[in-house]
Amino acid sequence: DAMGTTPASEVEDKVFTVTPRIETTPSSGWVGTMVSVYGSGFDSGETNIKLIYDGGTVKTGIAADVTGSWQSSFSVPASAKGSHDIRAYGAVTSESDLAPSSFSVSPGIKIAPVSGYLGGSIHVGDSLWVSGVGFEANEAGIKVTFDGSLNISGLVADANGSWLDRLEVPPCIRGEHTIKASGDITRVSDIVDAIVIVSPKIEMNPSSGAIGSDITVHGNGFAANQIITISYDGAKVSNGTATDAKGNFTTSFKIPKGKSGDHTVTVTDATGSAFSSSLNLESTPPPIPNPVSPEAG
């Protein structure tokens, strides 16, 4: 309505109808992306508002304020590559009352350790779960590469564009390594690479022994073509062996004199790669020697 010198009663009223709407941000991303949703134009204090993603409920129990506005969020569920509808309705407002928003899913890959914990060290030979999300529905010919070399092939995505397989870290040097994936439809360039950081590691055989025993040390994940040094409780016991082009080496040393119990064996190279492990020096004394000569009696 409007008025001035002219009274409001002489001015014809005009009606403005508020329609409900939702706005979402971001509008694209991976499966698992947190999407914020802002609703407006709902009924004052409306309750039982639900968020719907591709027909499935992803959030419930939302309530509007006195102006009919509300805010919420949800994590994008498993879904294939492309655009997906986001809708909302409540106790008064129906789905047909408002236009849907949309979220565009992009393909991606995720890496997680088969055992251990997220953020733990990764070594050559470790098993990792590699999973893909947001690929085309039922996409075939999916393969995974590690530093450009084929590691897994023949995978097929499910109806939501998701897949999962186990990857074993191949022999490689210390540092960052790239995992890529692609399929019959999804290209390598469509996906953000996954990066794993490989750390050095040693294994000793045997893991315990007596003074003077030979201990074989096998190492991997060190720098390429570097001389390694082995220390026993901080004292150098072996050096001169070099790693190969993939950071592997095998050498041995003799257990020096010392007290029984656990001792620290550390392997280092010139680039700063290092790994320490425990070696147990046994405490059982050797048997009393029998005289060889003269004969008893």
mmCIF file of C-alpha atoms in Angstrom:
data_model
loop_
_atom_site.group_PDB
_atom_site.id
_atom_site.type_symbol
_atom_site.label_atom_id
_atom_site.label_comp_id
_atom_site.label_asym_id
_atom_site.label_seq_id
_atom_site.Cartn_x
_atom_site.Cartn_y
_atom_site.Cartn_z
ATOM 1 C CA ASP A 1 0.000 0.000 0.000
ATOM 2 C CA ALA A 2 1.032 3.662 -0.299
ATOM 3 C CA MET A 3 -0.255 6.949 1.002
ATOM 4 C CA GLY A 4 0.534 10.631 1.018
ATOM 5 C CA THR A 5 -1.831 13.549 0.809
ATOM 6 C CA THR A 6 -3.981 10.897 -0.773
ATOM 7 C CA PRO A 7 -5.285 8.563 1.953
ATOM 8 C CA ALA A 8 -4.400 4.845 1.768
ATOM 9 C CA SER A 9 -8.061 3.969 1.396
ATOM 10 C CA GLU A 10 -8.070 5.564 -2.038
ATOM 11 C CA VAL A 11 -4.996 3.562 -3.208
ATOM 12 C CA GLU A 12 -5.500 0.073 -4.576
ATOM 13 C CA ASP A 13 -3.402 -2.501 -2.682
ATOM 14 C CA LYS A 14 -0.884 -4.700 -4.462
ATOM 15 C CA VAL A 15 -0.025 -8.191 -3.213
ATOM 16 C CA PHE A 16 3.497 -9.607 -3.107
ATOM 17 C CA THR A 17 3.701 -13.357 -2.577
ATOM 18 C CA VAL A 18 6.828 -14.791 -0.940
ATOM 19 C CA THR A 19 7.825 -18.205 -2.282
ATOM 20 C CA PRO A 20 10.184 -20.526 -0.420
ATOM 21 C CA ARG A 21 13.633 -21.181 -1.796
ATOM 22 C CA ILE A 22 16.917 -22.820 -0.864
ATOM 23 C CA GLU A 23 20.480 -21.797 -1.658
ATOM 24 C CA THR A 24 23.459 -24.149 -1.422
ATOM 25 C CA THR A 25 27.207 -23.672 -1.219
ATOM 26 C CA PRO A 26 29.454 -24.980 -2.647
ATOM 27 C CA SER A 27 27.736 -26.017 -5.854
ATOM 28 C CA SER A 28 30.267 -28.722 -6.789
ATOM 29 C CA GLY A 29 32.840 -31.035 -5.233
ATOM 30 C CA TRP A 30 33.562 -34.613 -4.208
ATOM 31 C CA VAL A 31 31.415 -37.173 -2.498
ATOM 32 C CA GLY A 32 31.769 -36.338 1.210
ATOM 33 C CA THR A 33 31.856 -32.572 0.647
ATOM 34 C CA MET A 34 29.986 -30.599 3.331
ATOM 35 C CA VAL A 35 27.233 -28.548 1.689
ATOM 36 C CA SER A 36 25.668 -25.610 3.521
ATOM 37 C CA VAL A 37 21.981 -25.009 2.808
ATOM 38 C CA TYR A 38 20.105 -21.758 3.524
ATOM 39 C CA GLY A 39 16.306 -21.766 3.369
ATOM 40 C CA SER A 40 14.010 -18.755 3.247
ATOM 41 C CA GLY A 41 10.326 -18.038 2.662
ATOM 42 C CA PHE A 42 9.122 -21.019 4.703
ATOM 43 C CA ASP A 43 6.267 -20.694 7.170
ATOM 44 C CA SER A 44 7.018 -18.761 10.361
ATOM 45 C CA GLY A 45 8.449 -21.224 12.917
ATOM 46 C CA GLU A 46 7.881 -24.145 10.542
ATOM 47 C CA THR A 47 9.185 -27.471 11.893
ATOM 48 C CA ASN A 48 10.001 -30.955 10.589
ATOM 49 C CA ILE A 49 11.972 -29.522 7.675
ATOM 50 C CA LYS A 50 13.933 -32.185 5.768
ATOM 51 C CA LEU A 51 16.719 -32.019 3.205
ATOM 52 C CA ILE A 52 16.492 -34.399 0.252
ATOM 53 C CA TYR A 53 19.393 -35.385 -2.039
ATOM 54 C CA ASP A 54 18.426 -37.333 -5.156
ATOM 55 C CA GLY A 55 15.266 -38.532 -3.415
ATOM 56 C CA GLY A 56 17.008 -39.679 -0.234
ATOM 57 C CA THR A 57 16.743 -37.867 3.101
ATOM 58 C CA VAL A 58 20.101 -36.469 4.255
ATOM 59 C CA LYS A 59 18.999 -34.211 7.155
ATOM 60 C CA THR A 60 15.912 -34.010 9.376
ATOM 61 C CA GLY A 61 14.639 -32.037 12.353
ATOM 62 C CA ILE A 62 15.314 -28.566 10.939
ATOM 63 C CA ALA A 63 13.161 -25.670 12.188
ATOM 64 C CA ALA A 64 12.640 -22.218 10.675
ATOM 65 C CA ASP A 65 12.729 -18.984 12.695
ATOM 66 C CA VAL A 66 9.889 -16.458 12.892
ATOM 67 C CA THR A 67 10.819 -15.072 9.458
ATOM 68 C CA GLY A 68 10.682 -18.542 7.864
ATOM 69 C CA SER A 69 14.458 -18.779 7.462
ATOM 70 C CA TRP A 70 16.792 -21.632 8.490
ATOM 71 C CA GLN A 71 20.300 -22.937 7.879
ATOM 72 C CA SER A 72 21.737 -26.454 7.876
ATOM 73 C CA SER A 73 24.359 -28.657 6.208
ATOM 74 C CA PHE A 74 24.930 -32.229 5.051
ATOM 75 C CA SER A 75 27.683 -34.431 3.655
ATOM 76 C CA VAL A 76 27.251 -35.419 0.003
ATOM 77 C CA PRO A 77 26.444 -39.154 -0.040
ATOM 78 C CA ALA A 78 27.831 -41.694 -2.527
ATOM 79 C CA SER A 79 26.654 -40.596 -5.960
ATOM 80 C CA ALA A 80 27.776 -40.775 -9.569
ATOM 81 C CA LYS A 81 29.478 -38.009 -11.523
ATOM 82 C CA GLY A 82 27.217 -35.146 -12.643
ATOM 83 C CA SER A 83 24.419 -32.942 -11.322
ATOM 84 C CA HIS A 84 22.169 -34.008 -8.430
ATOM 85 C CA ASP A 85 18.999 -32.350 -7.081
ATOM 86 C CA ILE A 86 18.800 -30.941 -3.552
ATOM 87 C CA ARG A 87 15.269 -30.306 -2.262
ATOM 88 C CA ALA A 88 13.590 -29.412 1.024
ATOM 89 C CA TYR A 89 10.130 -29.560 2.556
ATOM 90 C CA GLY A 90 8.568 -29.175 5.982
ATOM 91 C CA ALA A 91 5.344 -29.528 7.937
ATOM 92 C CA VAL A 92 3.701 -26.777 5.838
ATOM 93 C CA THR A 93 5.953 -26.267 2.798
ATOM 94 C CA SER A 94 5.854 -29.092 0.239
ATOM 95 C CA GLU A 95 8.589 -30.112 -2.225
ATOM 96 C CA SER A 96 6.561 -28.723 -5.107
ATOM 97 C CA ASP A 97 6.491 -25.267 -3.486
ATOM 98 C CA LEU A 98 10.140 -24.521 -4.292
ATOM 99 C CA ALA A 99 12.628 -25.074 -7.092
ATOM 100 C CA PRO A 100 15.445 -27.538 -6.348
ATOM 101 C CA SER A 101 19.065 -26.544 -6.023
ATOM 102 C CA SER A 102 21.809 -28.710 -7.523
ATOM 103 C CA PHE A 103 25.239 -30.093 -6.659
ATOM 104 C CA SER A 104 27.694 -31.299 -9.290
ATOM 105 C CA VAL A 105 29.768 -34.330 -8.220
ATOM 106 C CA SER A 106 33.340 -34.619 -9.481
ATOM 107 C CA PRO A 107 35.319 -37.871 -9.452
ATOM 108 C CA GLY A 108 38.026 -38.352 -6.827
ATOM 109 C CA ILE A 109 40.144 -40.993 -5.111
ATOM 110 C CA LYS A 110 40.899 -41.515 -1.430
ATOM 111 C CA ILE A 111 43.676 -43.442 0.318
ATOM 112 C CA ALA A 112 43.491 -45.118 3.745
ATOM 113 C CA PRO A 113 45.726 -47.689 5.471
ATOM 114 C CA VAL A 114 44.411 -51.260 5.679
ATOM 115 C CA SER A 115 45.787 -51.434 9.228
ATOM 116 C CA GLY A 116 47.153 -48.840 11.620
ATOM 117 C CA TYR A 117 45.801 -45.314 11.744
ATOM 118 C CA LEU A 118 45.349 -42.353 9.426
ATOM 119 C CA GLY A 119 48.444 -40.184 9.419
ATOM 120 C CA GLY A 120 50.766 -43.037 10.352
ATOM 121 C CA SER A 121 53.981 -43.764 8.466
ATOM 122 C CA ILE A 122 53.683 -45.608 5.149
ATOM 123 C CA HIS A 123 56.385 -48.074 4.117
ATOM 124 C CA VAL A 124 57.193 -50.210 1.086
ATOM 125 C CA GLY A 125 55.014 -53.340 1.188
ATOM 126 C CA ASP A 126 52.219 -51.737 3.207
ATOM 127 C CA SER A 127 48.651 -52.319 2.027
ATOM 128 C CA LEU A 128 46.418 -49.321 1.366
ATOM 129 C CA TRP A 129 42.728 -49.075 0.571
ATOM 130 C CA VAL A 130 42.281 -46.983 -2.570
ATOM 131 C CA SER A 131 38.702 -45.954 -3.286
ATOM 132 C CA GLY A 132 37.070 -43.985 -6.036
ATOM 133 C CA VAL A 133 33.940 -41.824 -5.769
ATOM 134 C CA GLY A 134 31.992 -39.781 -8.269
ATOM 135 C CA PHE A 135 32.867 -41.897 -11.301
ATOM 136 C CA GLU A 136 30.195 -42.647 -13.894
ATOM 137 C CA ALA A 137 27.557 -45.140 -12.759
ATOM 138 C CA ASN A 138 28.743 -48.704 -13.491
ATOM 139 C CA GLU A 139 31.868 -47.379 -15.234
ATOM 140 C CA ALA A 140 34.244 -50.166 -16.308
ATOM 141 C CA GLY A 141 37.925 -50.322 -17.215
ATOM 142 C CA ILE A 142 39.037 -48.492 -14.078
ATOM 143 C CA LYS A 143 42.770 -48.723 -13.355
ATOM 144 C CA VAL A 144 45.088 -47.327 -10.702
ATOM 145 C CA THR A 145 48.720 -46.334 -11.214
ATOM 146 C CA PHE A 146 51.531 -45.714 -8.734
ATOM 147 C CA ASP A 147 54.081 -43.218 -10.052
ATOM 148 C CA GLY A 148 52.802 -43.945 -13.561
ATOM 149 C CA SER A 149 53.134 -47.734 -13.339
ATOM 150 C CA LEU A 150 49.978 -49.863 -13.471
ATOM 151 C CA ASN A 151 49.135 -51.262 -10.038
ATOM 152 C CA ILE A 152 45.434 -52.252 -10.262
ATOM 153 C CA SER A 153 43.238 -52.847 -13.320
ATOM 154 C CA GLY A 154 39.845 -54.217 -14.339
ATOM 155 C CA LEU A 155 37.800 -52.406 -11.689
ATOM 156 C CA VAL A 156 34.096 -51.606 -12.214
ATOM 157 C CA ALA A 157 32.224 -48.845 -10.362
ATOM 158 C CA ASP A 158 28.847 -49.508 -8.747
ATOM 159 C CA ALA A 159 25.586 -47.725 -9.533
ATOM 160 C CA ASN A 160 26.747 -44.749 -7.412
ATOM 161 C CA GLY A 161 30.065 -44.454 -9.255
ATOM 162 C CA SER A 162 32.059 -45.838 -6.305
ATOM 163 C CA TRP A 163 34.724 -48.570 -6.167
ATOM 164 C CA LEU A 164 37.291 -49.950 -3.720
ATOM 165 C CA ASP A 165 40.422 -52.110 -3.960
ATOM 166 C CA ARG A 166 43.647 -52.879 -2.150
ATOM 167 C CA LEU A 167 46.986 -51.450 -3.266
ATOM 168 C CA GLU A 168 50.398 -52.646 -2.070
ATOM 169 C CA VAL A 169 53.115 -49.992 -1.981
ATOM 170 C CA PRO A 170 55.782 -51.160 -4.482
ATOM 171 C CA PRO A 171 59.550 -50.738 -3.965
ATOM 172 C CA CYS A 172 60.306 -47.020 -4.117
ATOM 173 C CA ILE A 173 62.496 -44.350 -2.572
ATOM 174 C CA ARG A 174 61.659 -42.130 0.384
ATOM 175 C CA GLY A 175 59.315 -39.183 -0.219
ATOM 176 C CA GLU A 176 56.170 -38.286 -2.151
ATOM 177 C CA HIS A 177 54.603 -40.656 -4.672
ATOM 178 C CA THR A 178 51.561 -40.110 -6.881
ATOM 179 C CA ILE A 179 48.525 -42.391 -7.180
ATOM 180 C CA LYS A 180 46.243 -41.777 -10.166
ATOM 181 C CA ALA A 181 43.069 -43.436 -11.441
ATOM 182 C CA SER A 182 41.035 -43.429 -14.650
ATOM 183 C CA GLY A 183 38.321 -45.451 -16.408
ATOM 184 C CA ASP A 184 36.646 -45.950 -19.743
ATOM 185 C CA ILE A 185 34.916 -42.576 -19.321
ATOM 186 C CA THR A 186 36.728 -40.775 -16.505
ATOM 187 C CA ARG A 187 40.098 -39.391 -17.580
ATOM 188 C CA VAL A 188 43.213 -39.031 -15.439
ATOM 189 C CA SER A 189 42.946 -35.245 -15.848
ATOM 190 C CA ASP A 190 39.420 -35.304 -14.333
ATOM 191 C CA ILE A 191 40.765 -36.393 -10.933
ATOM 192 C CA VAL A 192 42.964 -34.722 -8.347
ATOM 193 C CA ASP A 193 45.943 -37.012 -7.679
ATOM 194 C CA ALA A 194 46.385 -38.719 -4.329
ATOM 195 C CA ILE A 195 49.812 -38.318 -2.721
ATOM 196 C CA VAL A 196 51.426 -40.800 -0.324
ATOM 197 C CA ILE A 197 54.676 -40.169 1.536
ATOM 198 C CA VAL A 198 56.839 -43.277 1.883
ATOM 199 C CA SER A 199 59.181 -43.539 4.877
ATOM 200 C CA PRO A 200 62.273 -45.765 5.249
ATOM 201 C CA LYS A 201 62.156 -49.027 7.175
ATOM 202 C CA ILE A 202 64.523 -51.861 8.156
ATOM 203 C CA GLU A 203 64.026 -55.496 9.087
ATOM 204 C CA MET A 204 66.613 -57.579 10.950
ATOM 205 C CA ASN A 205 67.052 -61.314 10.814
ATOM 206 C CA PRO A 206 67.320 -62.647 13.422
ATOM 207 C CA SER A 207 65.851 -60.002 15.725
ATOM 208 C CA SER A 208 67.910 -61.258 18.678
ATOM 209 C CA GLY A 209 71.237 -63.002 19.183
ATOM 210 C CA ALA A 210 74.433 -63.359 21.153
ATOM 211 C CA ILE A 211 77.608 -61.296 21.073
ATOM 212 C CA GLY A 212 79.375 -61.948 17.780
ATOM 213 C CA SER A 213 76.242 -63.197 15.992
ATOM 214 C CA ASP A 214 75.710 -62.113 12.378
ATOM 215 C CA ILE A 215 72.587 -59.959 11.895
ATOM 216 C CA THR A 216 71.259 -59.456 8.378
ATOM 217 C CA VAL A 217 69.660 -56.059 7.770
ATOM 218 C CA HIS A 218 67.278 -55.434 4.874
ATOM 219 C CA GLY A 219 66.109 -51.872 4.249
ATOM 220 C CA ASN A 220 63.727 -50.167 1.838
ATOM 221 C CA GLY A 221 62.290 -46.723 1.284
ATOM 222 C CA PHE A 222 65.683 -45.022 1.659
ATOM 223 C CA ALA A 223 67.132 -42.553 -0.860
ATOM 224 C CA ALA A 224 68.412 -43.960 -4.154
ATOM 225 C CA ASN A 225 72.090 -44.876 -4.634
ATOM 226 C CA GLN A 226 73.266 -43.691 -1.212
ATOM 227 C CA ILE A 227 75.869 -45.156 1.169
ATOM 228 C CA ILE A 228 74.200 -46.295 4.393
ATOM 229 C CA THR A 229 75.631 -46.396 7.909
ATOM 230 C CA ILE A 230 74.533 -48.823 10.634
ATOM 231 C CA SER A 231 74.903 -47.790 14.271
ATOM 232 C CA TYR A 232 74.477 -49.954 17.378
ATOM 233 C CA ASP A 233 73.538 -47.854 20.407
ATOM 234 C CA GLY A 234 75.059 -44.883 18.597
ATOM 235 C CA ALA A 235 78.365 -46.580 17.703
ATOM 236 C CA LYS A 236 79.052 -47.268 14.035
ATOM 237 C CA VAL A 237 79.220 -51.016 13.292
ATOM 238 C CA SER A 238 78.934 -51.054 9.489
ATOM 239 C CA ASN A 239 79.087 -48.760 6.478
ATOM 240 C CA GLY A 240 79.987 -48.872 2.799
ATOM 241 C CA THR A 241 76.867 -50.631 1.530
ATOM 242 C CA ALA A 242 74.811 -48.573 -0.940
ATOM 243 C CA THR A 243 71.108 -48.542 -1.692
ATOM 244 C CA ASP A 244 69.904 -49.401 -5.186
ATOM 245 C CA ALA A 245 67.869 -47.136 -7.505
ATOM 246 C CA LYS A 246 64.680 -47.903 -5.536
ATOM 247 C CA GLY A 247 66.184 -47.293 -2.092
ATOM 248 C CA ASN A 248 66.673 -50.960 -1.136
ATOM 249 C CA PHE A 249 69.734 -52.575 0.460
ATOM 250 C CA THR A 250 70.777 -55.765 2.236
ATOM 251 C CA THR A 251 73.854 -56.035 4.460
ATOM 252 C CA SER A 252 74.973 -57.536 7.787
ATOM 253 C CA PHE A 253 76.940 -56.768 10.953
ATOM 254 C CA LYS A 254 78.150 -58.613 14.037
ATOM 255 C CA ILE A 255 76.674 -57.857 17.445
ATOM 256 C CA PRO A 256 79.384 -56.109 19.479
ATOM 257 C CA LYS A 257 80.145 -56.729 23.146
ATOM 258 C CA GLY A 258 77.668 -55.294 25.582
ATOM 259 C CA LYS A 259 75.096 -55.960 28.268
ATOM 260 C CA SER A 260 72.093 -58.198 27.652
ATOM 261 C CA GLY A 261 68.726 -56.625 26.825
ATOM 262 C CA ASP A 262 67.344 -54.419 24.079
ATOM 263 C CA HIS A 263 69.702 -52.297 21.986
ATOM 264 C CA THR A 264 68.945 -49.735 19.276
ATOM 265 C CA VAL A 265 70.068 -50.330 15.698
ATOM 266 C CA THR A 266 69.853 -47.247 13.483
ATOM 267 C CA VAL A 267 70.355 -47.031 9.725
ATOM 268 C CA THR A 268 70.977 -43.650 8.076
ATOM 269 C CA ASP A 269 71.993 -42.379 4.644
ATOM 270 C CA ALA A 270 73.584 -39.140 3.486
ATOM 271 C CA THR A 271 70.225 -37.520 2.629
ATOM 272 C CA GLY A 272 68.899 -37.765 6.169
ATOM 273 C CA SER A 273 66.831 -40.935 5.757
ATOM 274 C CA ALA A 274 66.814 -42.826 9.048
ATOM 275 C CA PHE A 275 65.078 -45.711 10.772
ATOM 276 C CA SER A 276 65.691 -47.326 14.150
ATOM 277 C CA SER A 277 64.725 -50.764 15.398
ATOM 278 C CA SER A 278 65.314 -52.788 18.541
ATOM 279 C CA LEU A 279 67.690 -55.786 18.727
ATOM 280 C CA ASN A 280 67.684 -58.054 21.767
ATOM 281 C CA LEU A 281 71.037 -59.301 23.096
ATOM 282 C CA GLU A 282 70.312 -62.608 24.800
ATOM 283 C CA SER A 283 71.302 -63.097 28.436
ATOM 284 C CA THR A 284 71.790 -66.865 28.599
ATOM 285 C CA PRO A 285 75.490 -67.627 29.212
ATOM 286 C CA PRO A 286 77.138 -70.288 27.084
ATOM 287 C CA PRO A 287 77.437 -73.802 28.616
ATOM 288 C CA ILE A 288 80.474 -74.646 30.774
ATOM 289 C CA PRO A 289 83.157 -75.989 28.442
ATOM 290 C CA ASN A 290 84.205 -79.624 28.776
ATOM 291 C CA PRO A 291 87.982 -80.279 28.873
ATOM 292 C CA VAL A 292 89.404 -81.834 25.716
ATOM 293 C CA SER A 293 92.821 -82.660 27.153
ATOM 294 C CA PRO A 294 93.924 -84.238 29.376
ATOM 295 C CA GLU A 295 91.181 -86.854 29.571
ATOM 296 C CA ALA A 296 89.071 -86.945 32.679
ATOM 297 C CA GLY A 297 90.792 -88.907 35.523
#
